[in-house]
Amino acid sequence: MKQNIVDKILSAHLLSGEIKQGSEIGIKIDQTLTQDATGTMAYLALEAMGKPRVKTDISLAYIDHNMLQSGFENADDHRYIASVAKKYGVYYSSPGNGICHQVHLERFAVPGKTLIGSDSHTPTAGGLGMLAFGAGGMDVAAAMGGGAYYIEVPKVILVRLSGRLSAFVSAKDIALYLLKILSVKGGVGYVIEWGGEGVLTLSVPERATITNMGAELGATSSVFPSDERSFEFLKAQGRASDYTALSADEGASYDRIIDINLSELTPMIALPHMPDNVVPVSEVAGTKVTQVCLGSCTNSSLSDMLKAAALLRGKRIHPDVSMSVSPGSKQVLTMLSDCGALSDILASGARLLECACGPCIGMGFSPPSHGVSVRTFNRNFKGRSGTADAMVYLASPETAVLAALYGEITDPKSLSDDEIFIPYDVPDEYKADDSGIIAPCSPEDAKNVEIIRGPNIKPLPVFKKLPENIELNLALAVRDNITTDHIMPAGAKVLPYRSNIEKLSEFCFTAIDPEFPARASMFDNSYILAGYNYGQGSSREHAALVPMYLGVRAVIAKSFARIHEANLINAGILPLILKDPNDYDKLLSCEKINANNIPDAIKKGRLSIITDAGEIELLCDFSDRQKDMLLAGGLLNYIGGLKNE
Ligand code: MIC
Ligand code: SF4
């Protein structure tokens, strides 16, 4: 049978189930990654699972999110992760080394292999032909211990590229254009496979910008072929031996094909407050800008930074604009400095931030009140920047730099011919220095490694089994496209508590309703009512664990985002789908609902709830594994149960 790239990688890694669309399969995971904001929970789960050493080809713990260290909390998290990593066989990427996805692409991604990471942008590695998935920390812990990773067999969209990008149009514009076509829920249930002769015109870092933003489509993953451009990149990283060619068979089938002619694309920009709110830059040209940010796992590669440096060379940014630059890795920063491009950036008046997520997750550099910020990032959800009323736009490095220079959004295509920029050449060889990656100790020495826990690192919350019959109070009703940033905000004030569920619970849903934590705690058991695509965005399992801690036992929605649905099940919370979406309005008017014979309903995949507005049918169509997990009260209880069998 003719196979596409997704079929090839899935069938080579299949551990259980059948590759039949919609059914659940378990696949072998070759590599894992964690970052610090989700890592502490993942390693607490790994400890609880009782496996002495990780069983993957390689597992890495990156420190890149919680970098402010404005108190002891984040520093304690780093120290805890470093000690667990050492003991359990995980490589530790020290703070300053770079953003997980950028460093992983440079130093560890391998075509044809599988990767899961406790961060939704893990599919970035698909730029190098890996099949990579974002997952909750507990799932990553299970994979580190040698367990399978379970996914629903995805449908596959082929995006077929032809032509070549014209000057000032870049990979980010391709990603934004696809978001315009498909929307933030258009990728749910799909892997996006990239193909067509246009693919060869894109370098690996450009491909990685595109696979990175597949997360914003809600896609399960995104993947490019592995070809001569992949070899070129791996060779330049001193990793030629990691290369294998990978492409779809001629005539392989797809569920949907989207054709994009790169030559016809124009610069695009996402308007506040959703990544799919995309228009051509020309439509908003002239909008005054107060802030510009260059960086994030989407656009912080050496080639992006060199492009920006060339545009900034010999110029000053506009006096009304404050601009930040965060290179994606120490490799990028060192090479920028060595070739002199960093001096161009600094001379322009831009502020250099460290190699980390930084402003992307609201860790500093928040815009002023009502500020307009143009960012090369991937998410512009309301309030994520740390300023509730800021207007955040997402654009390519080219568009962002021009906004900084001119003080207003400027269509790169409108530049006149005499505005010449001499590009920097991307070098043939990258400077590989892995000294910031600390190897774990040997299995023999592991016994002597002490795990260091600071006072802010609290044990995991208690996971409770669902009772037979339950009365649930409506704790909150929300509409479509609720993000995990709404549920469990990030940012400088909240991130220090990622290892402390109790403290974190004070912030749950407060962006939508400041009274939520107090109200939910009043009820013994409660539920959340939601529209379509509930839980889109980040993979943070805190968005499930914290509501669970506050007594939320079910979420009733019109549909769910993939990673969040898995996180709810892992936490023992029932994700229920309204059979008739119109029943949403009926439920709005009911304070309480009653659900009876829950274990039976889980087994059957249907639950009828009794409400003041009559009986309402809900779907809970889970795999057998998920049913068992829900009946056990979440993943840890389930795995604990398996161990005792
Ligand atoms: C994000 O971009 O939202 C994050 C911060 O990287 C998250 C992970 C987290 O919440 O720690 C993600 O994308 O999964
Ligand atoms: Fe970090 Fe932002 Fe990328 Fe998330 S999206 S991993 S916060 S840079």
PDB file of N, CA and C in Angstrom, residues 519-601:
ATOM      1  N   ARG A 519     -16.049  30.502  44.128  1.00  0.00           N
ATOM      2  CA  ARG A 519     -17.333  29.833  43.873  1.00  0.00           C
ATOM      3  C   ARG A 519     -17.146  28.313  43.754  1.00  0.00           C
ATOM      4  N   ALA A 520     -16.138  27.911  42.965  1.00  0.00           N
ATOM      5  CA  ALA A 520     -15.939  26.473  42.768  1.00  0.00           C
ATOM      6  C   ALA A 520     -15.640  25.794  44.105  1.00  0.00           C
ATOM      7  N   SER A 521     -14.881  26.470  44.969  1.00  0.00           N
ATOM      8  CA  SER A 521     -14.540  25.823  46.256  1.00  0.00           C
ATOM      9  C   SER A 521     -15.762  25.647  47.144  1.00  0.00           C
ATOM     10  N   MET A 522     -16.787  26.475  46.922  1.00  0.00           N
ATOM     11  CA  MET A 522     -18.007  26.367  47.742  1.00  0.00           C
ATOM     12  C   MET A 522     -18.749  25.055  47.474  1.00  0.00           C
ATOM     13  N   PHE A 523     -18.665  24.591  46.220  1.00  0.00           N
ATOM     14  CA  PHE A 523     -19.419  23.386  45.844  1.00  0.00           C
ATOM     15  C   PHE A 523     -18.612  22.129  46.157  1.00  0.00           C
ATOM     16  N   ASP A 524     -19.318  21.058  46.513  1.00  0.00           N
ATOM     17  CA  ASP A 524     -18.603  19.789  46.697  1.00  0.00           C
ATOM     18  C   ASP A 524     -18.112  19.288  45.343  1.00  0.00           C
ATOM     19  N   ASN A 525     -19.015  19.322  44.387  1.00  0.00           N
ATOM     20  CA  ASN A 525     -18.681  18.835  43.042  1.00  0.00           C
ATOM     21  C   ASN A 525     -19.293  19.791  42.022  1.00  0.00           C
ATOM     22  N   SER A 526     -18.552  20.090  40.976  1.00  0.00           N
ATOM     23  CA  SER A 526     -19.101  21.043  40.014  1.00  0.00           C
ATOM     24  C   SER A 526     -18.702  20.667  38.592  1.00  0.00           C
ATOM     25  N   TYR A 527     -19.268  21.416  37.625  1.00  0.00           N
ATOM     26  CA  TYR A 527     -18.875  21.198  36.230  1.00  0.00           C
ATOM     27  C   TYR A 527     -18.773  22.536  35.517  1.00  0.00           C
ATOM     28  N   ILE A 528     -18.101  22.481  34.371  1.00  0.00           N
ATOM     29  CA  ILE A 528     -17.949  23.675  33.530  1.00  0.00           C
ATOM     30  C   ILE A 528     -18.687  23.419  32.232  1.00  0.00           C
ATOM     31  N   LEU A 529     -19.399  24.432  31.771  1.00  0.00           N
ATOM     32  CA  LEU A 529     -20.132  24.319  30.510  1.00  0.00           C
ATOM     33  C   LEU A 529     -19.383  25.142  29.462  1.00  0.00           C
ATOM     34  N   ALA A 530     -19.133  24.555  28.292  1.00  0.00           N
ATOM     35  CA  ALA A 530     -18.307  25.262  27.303  1.00  0.00           C
ATOM     36  C   ALA A 530     -18.816  25.039  25.888  1.00  0.00           C
ATOM     37  N   GLY A 531     -18.337  25.890  24.979  1.00  0.00           N
ATOM     38  CA  GLY A 531     -18.704  25.787  23.563  1.00  0.00           C
ATOM     39  C   GLY A 531     -17.736  24.879  22.811  1.00  0.00           C
ATOM     40  N   TYR A 532     -17.413  25.249  21.573  1.00  0.00           N
ATOM     41  CA  TYR A 532     -16.520  24.439  20.734  1.00  0.00           C
ATOM     42  C   TYR A 532     -15.054  24.681  21.102  1.00  0.00           C
ATOM     43  N   ASN A 533     -14.234  23.648  20.880  1.00  0.00           N
ATOM     44  CA  ASN A 533     -12.769  23.769  20.963  1.00  0.00           C
ATOM     45  C   ASN A 533     -12.314  24.203  22.353  1.00  0.00           C
ATOM     46  N   TYR A 534     -12.921  23.625  23.376  1.00  0.00           N
ATOM     47  CA  TYR A 534     -12.566  23.983  24.752  1.00  0.00           C
ATOM     48  C   TYR A 534     -11.147  23.485  25.060  1.00  0.00           C
ATOM     49  N   GLY A 535     -10.305  24.367  25.591  1.00  0.00           N
ATOM     50  CA  GLY A 535      -8.957  23.966  26.012  1.00  0.00           C
ATOM     51  C   GLY A 535      -7.912  24.057  24.922  1.00  0.00           C
ATOM     52  N   GLN A 536      -8.161  24.891  23.902  1.00  0.00           N
ATOM     53  CA  GLN A 536      -7.153  25.016  22.849  1.00  0.00           C
ATOM     54  C   GLN A 536      -5.902  25.693  23.409  1.00  0.00           C
ATOM     55  N   GLY A 537      -4.795  25.544  22.673  1.00  0.00           N
ATOM     56  CA  GLY A 537      -3.570  26.251  23.052  1.00  0.00           C
ATOM     57  C   GLY A 537      -2.588  25.345  23.745  1.00  0.00           C
ATOM     58  N   SER A 538      -2.155  25.807  24.890  1.00  0.00           N
ATOM     59  CA  SER A 538      -1.052  25.152  25.600  1.00  0.00           C
ATOM     60  C   SER A 538      -1.378  23.729  26.032  1.00  0.00           C
ATOM     61  N   SER A 539      -0.310  22.972  26.326  1.00  0.00           N
ATOM     62  CA  SER A 539      -0.476  21.601  26.810  1.00  0.00           C
ATOM     63  C   SER A 539      -0.534  21.557  28.332  1.00  0.00           C
ATOM     64  N   ARG A 540      -0.492  22.722  28.994  1.00  0.00           N
ATOM     65  CA  ARG A 540      -0.350  22.724  30.460  1.00  0.00           C
ATOM     66  C   ARG A 540      -1.451  21.905  31.136  1.00  0.00           C
ATOM     67  N   GLU A 541      -1.029  20.846  31.844  1.00  0.00           N
ATOM     68  CA  GLU A 541      -2.036  19.994  32.484  1.00  0.00           C
ATOM     69  C   GLU A 541      -2.587  20.660  33.737  1.00  0.00           C
ATOM     70  N   HIS A 542      -1.948  21.771  34.131  1.00  0.00           N
ATOM     71  CA  HIS A 542      -2.482  22.553  35.255  1.00  0.00           C
ATOM     72  C   HIS A 542      -3.920  22.993  34.959  1.00  0.00           C
ATOM     73  N   ALA A 543      -4.240  23.152  33.667  1.00  0.00           N
ATOM     74  CA  ALA A 543      -5.587  23.583  33.293  1.00  0.00           C
ATOM     75  C   ALA A 543      -6.614  22.480  33.551  1.00  0.00           C
ATOM     76  N   ALA A 544      -6.132  21.271  33.867  1.00  0.00           N
ATOM     77  CA  ALA A 544      -7.029  20.187  34.290  1.00  0.00           C
ATOM     78  C   ALA A 544      -6.845  19.923  35.787  1.00  0.00           C
ATOM     79  N   LEU A 545      -5.589  19.910  36.233  1.00  0.00           N
ATOM     80  CA  LEU A 545      -5.320  19.559  37.634  1.00  0.00           C
ATOM     81  C   LEU A 545      -5.898  20.584  38.606  1.00  0.00           C
ATOM     82  N   VAL A 546      -5.818  21.862  38.226  1.00  0.00           N
ATOM     83  CA  VAL A 546      -6.301  22.889  39.149  1.00  0.00           C
ATOM     84  C   VAL A 546      -7.831  22.863  39.255  1.00  0.00           C
ATOM     85  N   PRO A 547      -8.568  22.832  38.143  1.00  0.00           N
ATOM     86  CA  PRO A 547     -10.017  22.663  38.283  1.00  0.00           C
ATOM     87  C   PRO A 547     -10.371  21.402  39.078  1.00  0.00           C
ATOM     88  N   MET A 548      -9.633  20.314  38.841  1.00  0.00           N
ATOM     89  CA  MET A 548      -9.902  19.088  39.613  1.00  0.00           C
ATOM     90  C   MET A 548      -9.736  19.368  41.107  1.00  0.00           C
ATOM     91  N   TYR A 549      -8.668  20.074  41.446  1.00  0.00           N
ATOM     92  CA  TYR A 549      -8.396  20.413  42.844  1.00  0.00           C
ATOM     93  C   TYR A 549      -9.558  21.237  43.427  1.00  0.00           C
ATOM     94  N   LEU A 550     -10.174  22.069  42.561  1.00  0.00           N
ATOM     95  CA  LEU A 550     -11.279  22.918  43.022  1.00  0.00           C
ATOM     96  C   LEU A 550     -12.630  22.197  42.986  1.00  0.00           C
ATOM     97  N   GLY A 551     -12.629  20.922  42.665  1.00  0.00           N
ATOM     98  CA  GLY A 551     -13.869  20.137  42.731  1.00  0.00           C
ATOM     99  C   GLY A 551     -14.589  19.974  41.410  1.00  0.00           C
ATOM    100  N   VAL A 552     -13.976  20.398  40.298  1.00  0.00           N
ATOM    101  CA  VAL A 552     -14.623  20.222  38.994  1.00  0.00           C
ATOM    102  C   VAL A 552     -14.500  18.745  38.610  1.00  0.00           C
ATOM    103  N   ARG A 553     -15.638  18.085  38.359  1.00  0.00           N
ATOM    104  CA  ARG A 553     -15.608  16.650  38.041  1.00  0.00           C
ATOM    105  C   ARG A 553     -15.933  16.380  36.575  1.00  0.00           C
ATOM    106  N   ALA A 554     -16.474  17.392  35.893  1.00  0.00           N
ATOM    107  CA  ALA A 554     -16.820  17.186  34.475  1.00  0.00           C
ATOM    108  C   ALA A 554     -16.756  18.509  33.727  1.00  0.00           C
ATOM    109  N   VAL A 555     -16.456  18.428  32.425  1.00  0.00           N
ATOM    110  CA  VAL A 555     -16.613  19.591  31.553  1.00  0.00           C
ATOM    111  C   VAL A 555     -17.578  19.150  30.457  1.00  0.00           C
ATOM    112  N   ILE A 556     -18.657  19.906  30.293  1.00  0.00           N
ATOM    113  CA  ILE A 556     -19.619  19.585  29.232  1.00  0.00           C
ATOM    114  C   ILE A 556     -19.416  20.619  28.131  1.00  0.00           C
ATOM    115  N   ALA A 557     -19.028  20.154  26.945  1.00  0.00           N
ATOM    116  CA  ALA A 557     -18.674  21.104  25.886  1.00  0.00           C
ATOM    117  C   ALA A 557     -19.249  20.655  24.552  1.00  0.00           C
ATOM    118  N   LYS A 558     -19.204  21.583  23.573  1.00  0.00           N
ATOM    119  CA  LYS A 558     -19.621  21.199  22.222  1.00  0.00           C
ATOM    120  C   LYS A 558     -18.490  20.411  21.547  1.00  0.00           C
ATOM    121  N   SER A 559     -17.237  20.758  21.846  1.00  0.00           N
ATOM    122  CA  SER A 559     -16.093  19.940  21.413  1.00  0.00           C
ATOM    123  C   SER A 559     -14.862  20.351  22.213  1.00  0.00           C
ATOM    124  N   PHE A 560     -13.817  19.495  22.152  1.00  0.00           N
ATOM    125  CA  PHE A 560     -12.602  19.727  22.936  1.00  0.00           C
ATOM    126  C   PHE A 560     -11.375  19.803  22.034  1.00  0.00           C
ATOM    127  N   ALA A 561     -10.348  20.501  22.522  1.00  0.00           N
ATOM    128  CA  ALA A 561      -9.036  20.448  21.867  1.00  0.00           C
ATOM    129  C   ALA A 561      -8.344  19.163  22.328  1.00  0.00           C
ATOM    130  N   ARG A 562      -7.518  18.574  21.451  1.00  0.00           N
ATOM    131  CA  ARG A 562      -6.990  17.230  21.690  1.00  0.00           C
ATOM    132  C   ARG A 562      -6.183  17.090  22.979  1.00  0.00           C
ATOM    133  N   ILE A 563      -5.172  17.936  23.153  1.00  0.00           N
ATOM    134  CA  ILE A 563      -4.280  17.718  24.306  1.00  0.00           C
ATOM    135  C   ILE A 563      -5.050  17.949  25.604  1.00  0.00           C
ATOM    136  N   HIS A 564      -5.901  18.965  25.592  1.00  0.00           N
ATOM    137  CA  HIS A 564      -6.620  19.256  26.840  1.00  0.00           C
ATOM    138  C   HIS A 564      -7.592  18.132  27.191  1.00  0.00           C
ATOM    139  N   GLU A 565      -8.239  17.571  26.200  1.00  0.00           N
ATOM    140  CA  GLU A 565      -9.155  16.458  26.479  1.00  0.00           C
ATOM    141  C   GLU A 565      -8.389  15.312  27.149  1.00  0.00           C
ATOM    142  N   ALA A 566      -7.191  15.017  26.602  1.00  0.00           N
ATOM    143  CA  ALA A 566      -6.370  13.940  27.201  1.00  0.00           C
ATOM    144  C   ALA A 566      -5.972  14.316  28.629  1.00  0.00           C
ATOM    145  N   ASN A 567      -5.656  15.585  28.846  1.00  0.00           N
ATOM    146  CA  ASN A 567      -5.266  16.015  30.201  1.00  0.00           C
ATOM    147  C   ASN A 567      -6.425  15.889  31.184  1.00  0.00           C
ATOM    148  N   LEU A 568      -7.646  16.182  30.714  1.00  0.00           N
ATOM    149  CA  LEU A 568      -8.816  16.045  31.595  1.00  0.00           C
ATOM    150  C   LEU A 568      -8.972  14.583  32.009  1.00  0.00           C
ATOM    151  N   ILE A 569      -8.856  13.694  31.041  1.00  0.00           N
ATOM    152  CA  ILE A 569      -9.007  12.259  31.350  1.00  0.00           C
ATOM    153  C   ILE A 569      -7.892  11.820  32.304  1.00  0.00           C
ATOM    154  N   ASN A 570      -6.668  12.277  32.028  1.00  0.00           N
ATOM    155  CA  ASN A 570      -5.552  11.925  32.923  1.00  0.00           C
ATOM    156  C   ASN A 570      -5.813  12.395  34.355  1.00  0.00           C
ATOM    157  N   ALA A 571      -6.553  13.510  34.478  1.00  0.00           N
ATOM    158  CA  ALA A 571      -6.835  14.048  35.815  1.00  0.00           C
ATOM    159  C   ALA A 571      -8.113  13.436  36.401  1.00  0.00           C
ATOM    160  N   GLY A 572      -8.768  12.576  35.648  1.00  0.00           N
ATOM    161  CA  GLY A 572      -9.992  11.940  36.143  1.00  0.00           C
ATOM    162  C   GLY A 572     -11.229  12.823  36.009  1.00  0.00           C
ATOM    163  N   ILE A 573     -11.147  13.880  35.194  1.00  0.00           N
ATOM    164  CA  ILE A 573     -12.315  14.742  34.942  1.00  0.00           C
ATOM    165  C   ILE A 573     -13.011  14.238  33.678  1.00  0.00           C
ATOM    166  N   LEU A 574     -14.339  14.161  33.717  1.00  0.00           N
ATOM    167  CA  LEU A 574     -15.088  13.654  32.557  1.00  0.00           C
ATOM    168  C   LEU A 574     -15.227  14.724  31.466  1.00  0.00           C
ATOM    169  N   PRO A 575     -14.651  14.524  30.273  1.00  0.00           N
ATOM    170  CA  PRO A 575     -14.938  15.463  29.184  1.00  0.00           C
ATOM    171  C   PRO A 575     -16.160  14.960  28.408  1.00  0.00           C
ATOM    172  N   LEU A 576     -17.276  15.654  28.523  1.00  0.00           N
ATOM    173  CA  LEU A 576     -18.537  15.176  27.940  1.00  0.00           C
ATOM    174  C   LEU A 576     -18.955  16.081  26.793  1.00  0.00           C
ATOM    175  N   ILE A 577     -19.421  15.469  25.718  1.00  0.00           N
ATOM    176  CA  ILE A 577     -19.812  16.274  24.551  1.00  0.00           C
ATOM    177  C   ILE A 577     -21.327  16.315  24.433  1.00  0.00           C
ATOM    178  N   LEU A 578     -21.861  17.505  24.215  1.00  0.00           N
ATOM    179  CA  LEU A 578     -23.314  17.658  24.049  1.00  0.00           C
ATOM    180  C   LEU A 578     -23.727  16.976  22.752  1.00  0.00           C
ATOM    181  N   LYS A 579     -24.620  15.989  22.849  1.00  0.00           N
ATOM    182  CA  LYS A 579     -25.060  15.309  21.624  1.00  0.00           C
ATOM    183  C   LYS A 579     -25.744  16.326  20.711  1.00  0.00           C
ATOM    184  N   ASP A 580     -26.573  17.156  21.316  1.00  0.00           N
ATOM    185  CA  ASP A 580     -27.197  18.232  20.559  1.00  0.00           C
ATOM    186  C   ASP A 580     -26.617  19.560  21.073  1.00  0.00           C
ATOM    187  N   PRO A 581     -25.793  20.233  20.240  1.00  0.00           N
ATOM    188  CA  PRO A 581     -25.140  21.463  20.706  1.00  0.00           C
ATOM    189  C   PRO A 581     -26.139  22.511  21.217  1.00  0.00           C
ATOM    190  N   ASN A 582     -27.411  22.428  20.751  1.00  0.00           N
ATOM    191  CA  ASN A 582     -28.410  23.411  21.198  1.00  0.00           C
ATOM    192  C   ASN A 582     -28.751  23.272  22.676  1.00  0.00           C
ATOM    193  N   ASP A 583     -28.423  22.106  23.249  1.00  0.00           N
ATOM    194  CA  ASP A 583     -28.704  21.927  24.677  1.00  0.00           C
ATOM    195  C   ASP A 583     -27.836  22.823  25.550  1.00  0.00           C
ATOM    196  N   TYR A 584     -26.811  23.406  24.944  1.00  0.00           N
ATOM    197  CA  TYR A 584     -25.960  24.357  25.688  1.00  0.00           C
ATOM    198  C   TYR A 584     -26.856  25.404  26.357  1.00  0.00           C
ATOM    199  N   ASP A 585     -27.796  25.962  25.594  1.00  0.00           N
ATOM    200  CA  ASP A 585     -28.643  27.034  26.127  1.00  0.00           C
ATOM    201  C   ASP A 585     -29.538  26.540  27.253  1.00  0.00           C
ATOM    202  N   LYS A 586     -30.013  25.298  27.114  1.00  0.00           N
ATOM    203  CA  LYS A 586     -30.861  24.751  28.188  1.00  0.00           C
ATOM    204  C   LYS A 586     -30.040  24.677  29.472  1.00  0.00           C
ATOM    205  N   LEU A 587     -28.802  24.194  29.358  1.00  0.00           N
ATOM    206  CA  LEU A 587     -27.977  24.010  30.558  1.00  0.00           C
ATOM    207  C   LEU A 587     -27.636  25.336  31.222  1.00  0.00           C
ATOM    208  N   LEU A 588     -27.567  26.381  30.412  1.00  0.00           N
ATOM    209  CA  LEU A 588     -27.245  27.702  30.968  1.00  0.00           C
ATOM    210  C   LEU A 588     -28.217  28.097  32.067  1.00  0.00           C
ATOM    211  N   SER A 589     -29.459  27.626  31.921  1.00  0.00           N
ATOM    212  CA  SER A 589     -30.481  28.052  32.884  1.00  0.00           C
ATOM    213  C   SER A 589     -30.583  27.106  34.094  1.00  0.00           C
ATOM    214  N   CYS A 590     -29.743  26.079  34.147  1.00  0.00           N
ATOM    215  CA  CYS A 590     -29.845  25.131  35.273  1.00  0.00           C
ATOM    216  C   CYS A 590     -28.684  25.331  36.240  1.00  0.00           C
ATOM    217  N   GLU A 591     -29.000  25.450  37.503  1.00  0.00           N
ATOM    218  CA  GLU A 591     -27.926  25.614  38.486  1.00  0.00           C
ATOM    219  C   GLU A 591     -27.192  24.311  38.752  1.00  0.00           C
ATOM    220  N   LYS A 592     -27.995  23.197  38.674  1.00  0.00           N
ATOM    221  CA  LYS A 592     -27.431  21.894  39.041  1.00  0.00           C
ATOM    222  C   LYS A 592     -27.837  20.847  38.030  1.00  0.00           C
ATOM    223  N   ILE A 593     -27.037  19.791  37.938  1.00  0.00           N
ATOM    224  CA  ILE A 593     -27.446  18.636  37.145  1.00  0.00           C
ATOM    225  C   ILE A 593     -27.180  17.374  37.963  1.00  0.00           C
ATOM    226  N   ASN A 594     -27.862  16.305  37.610  1.00  0.00           N
ATOM    227  CA  ASN A 594     -27.600  15.029  38.291  1.00  0.00           C
ATOM    228  C   ASN A 594     -27.197  13.986  37.274  1.00  0.00           C
ATOM    229  N   ALA A 595     -26.135  13.279  37.594  1.00  0.00           N
ATOM    230  CA  ALA A 595     -25.688  12.191  36.715  1.00  0.00           C
ATOM    231  C   ALA A 595     -25.693  10.912  37.538  1.00  0.00           C
ATOM    232  N   ASN A 596     -26.373   9.892  37.008  1.00  0.00           N
ATOM    233  CA  ASN A 596     -26.468   8.631  37.744  1.00  0.00           C
ATOM    234  C   ASN A 596     -25.821   7.493  36.961  1.00  0.00           C
ATOM    235  N   ASN A 597     -25.462   6.445  37.686  1.00  0.00           N
ATOM    236  CA  ASN A 597     -24.824   5.260  37.081  1.00  0.00           C
ATOM    237  C   ASN A 597     -23.634   5.629  36.200  1.00  0.00           C
ATOM    238  N   ILE A 598     -22.770   6.452  36.745  1.00  0.00           N
ATOM    239  CA  ILE A 598     -21.661   6.963  35.921  1.00  0.00           C
ATOM    240  C   ILE A 598     -20.761   5.846  35.366  1.00  0.00           C
ATOM    241  N   PRO A 599     -20.329   4.873  36.174  1.00  0.00           N
ATOM    242  CA  PRO A 599     -19.449   3.843  35.605  1.00  0.00           C
ATOM    243  C   PRO A 599     -20.100   3.134  34.419  1.00  0.00           C
ATOM    244  N   ASP A 600     -21.396   2.871  34.548  1.00  0.00           N
ATOM    245  CA  ASP A 600     -22.122   2.212  33.479  1.00  0.00           C
ATOM    246  C   ASP A 600     -22.143   3.081  32.217  1.00  0.00           C
ATOM    247  N   ALA A 601     -22.400   4.383  32.439  1.00  0.00           N
ATOM    248  CA  ALA A 601     -22.469   5.308  31.306  1.00  0.00           C
ATOM    249  C   ALA A 601     -21.116   5.405  30.615  1.00  0.00           C
TER     250      ALA A 601
END
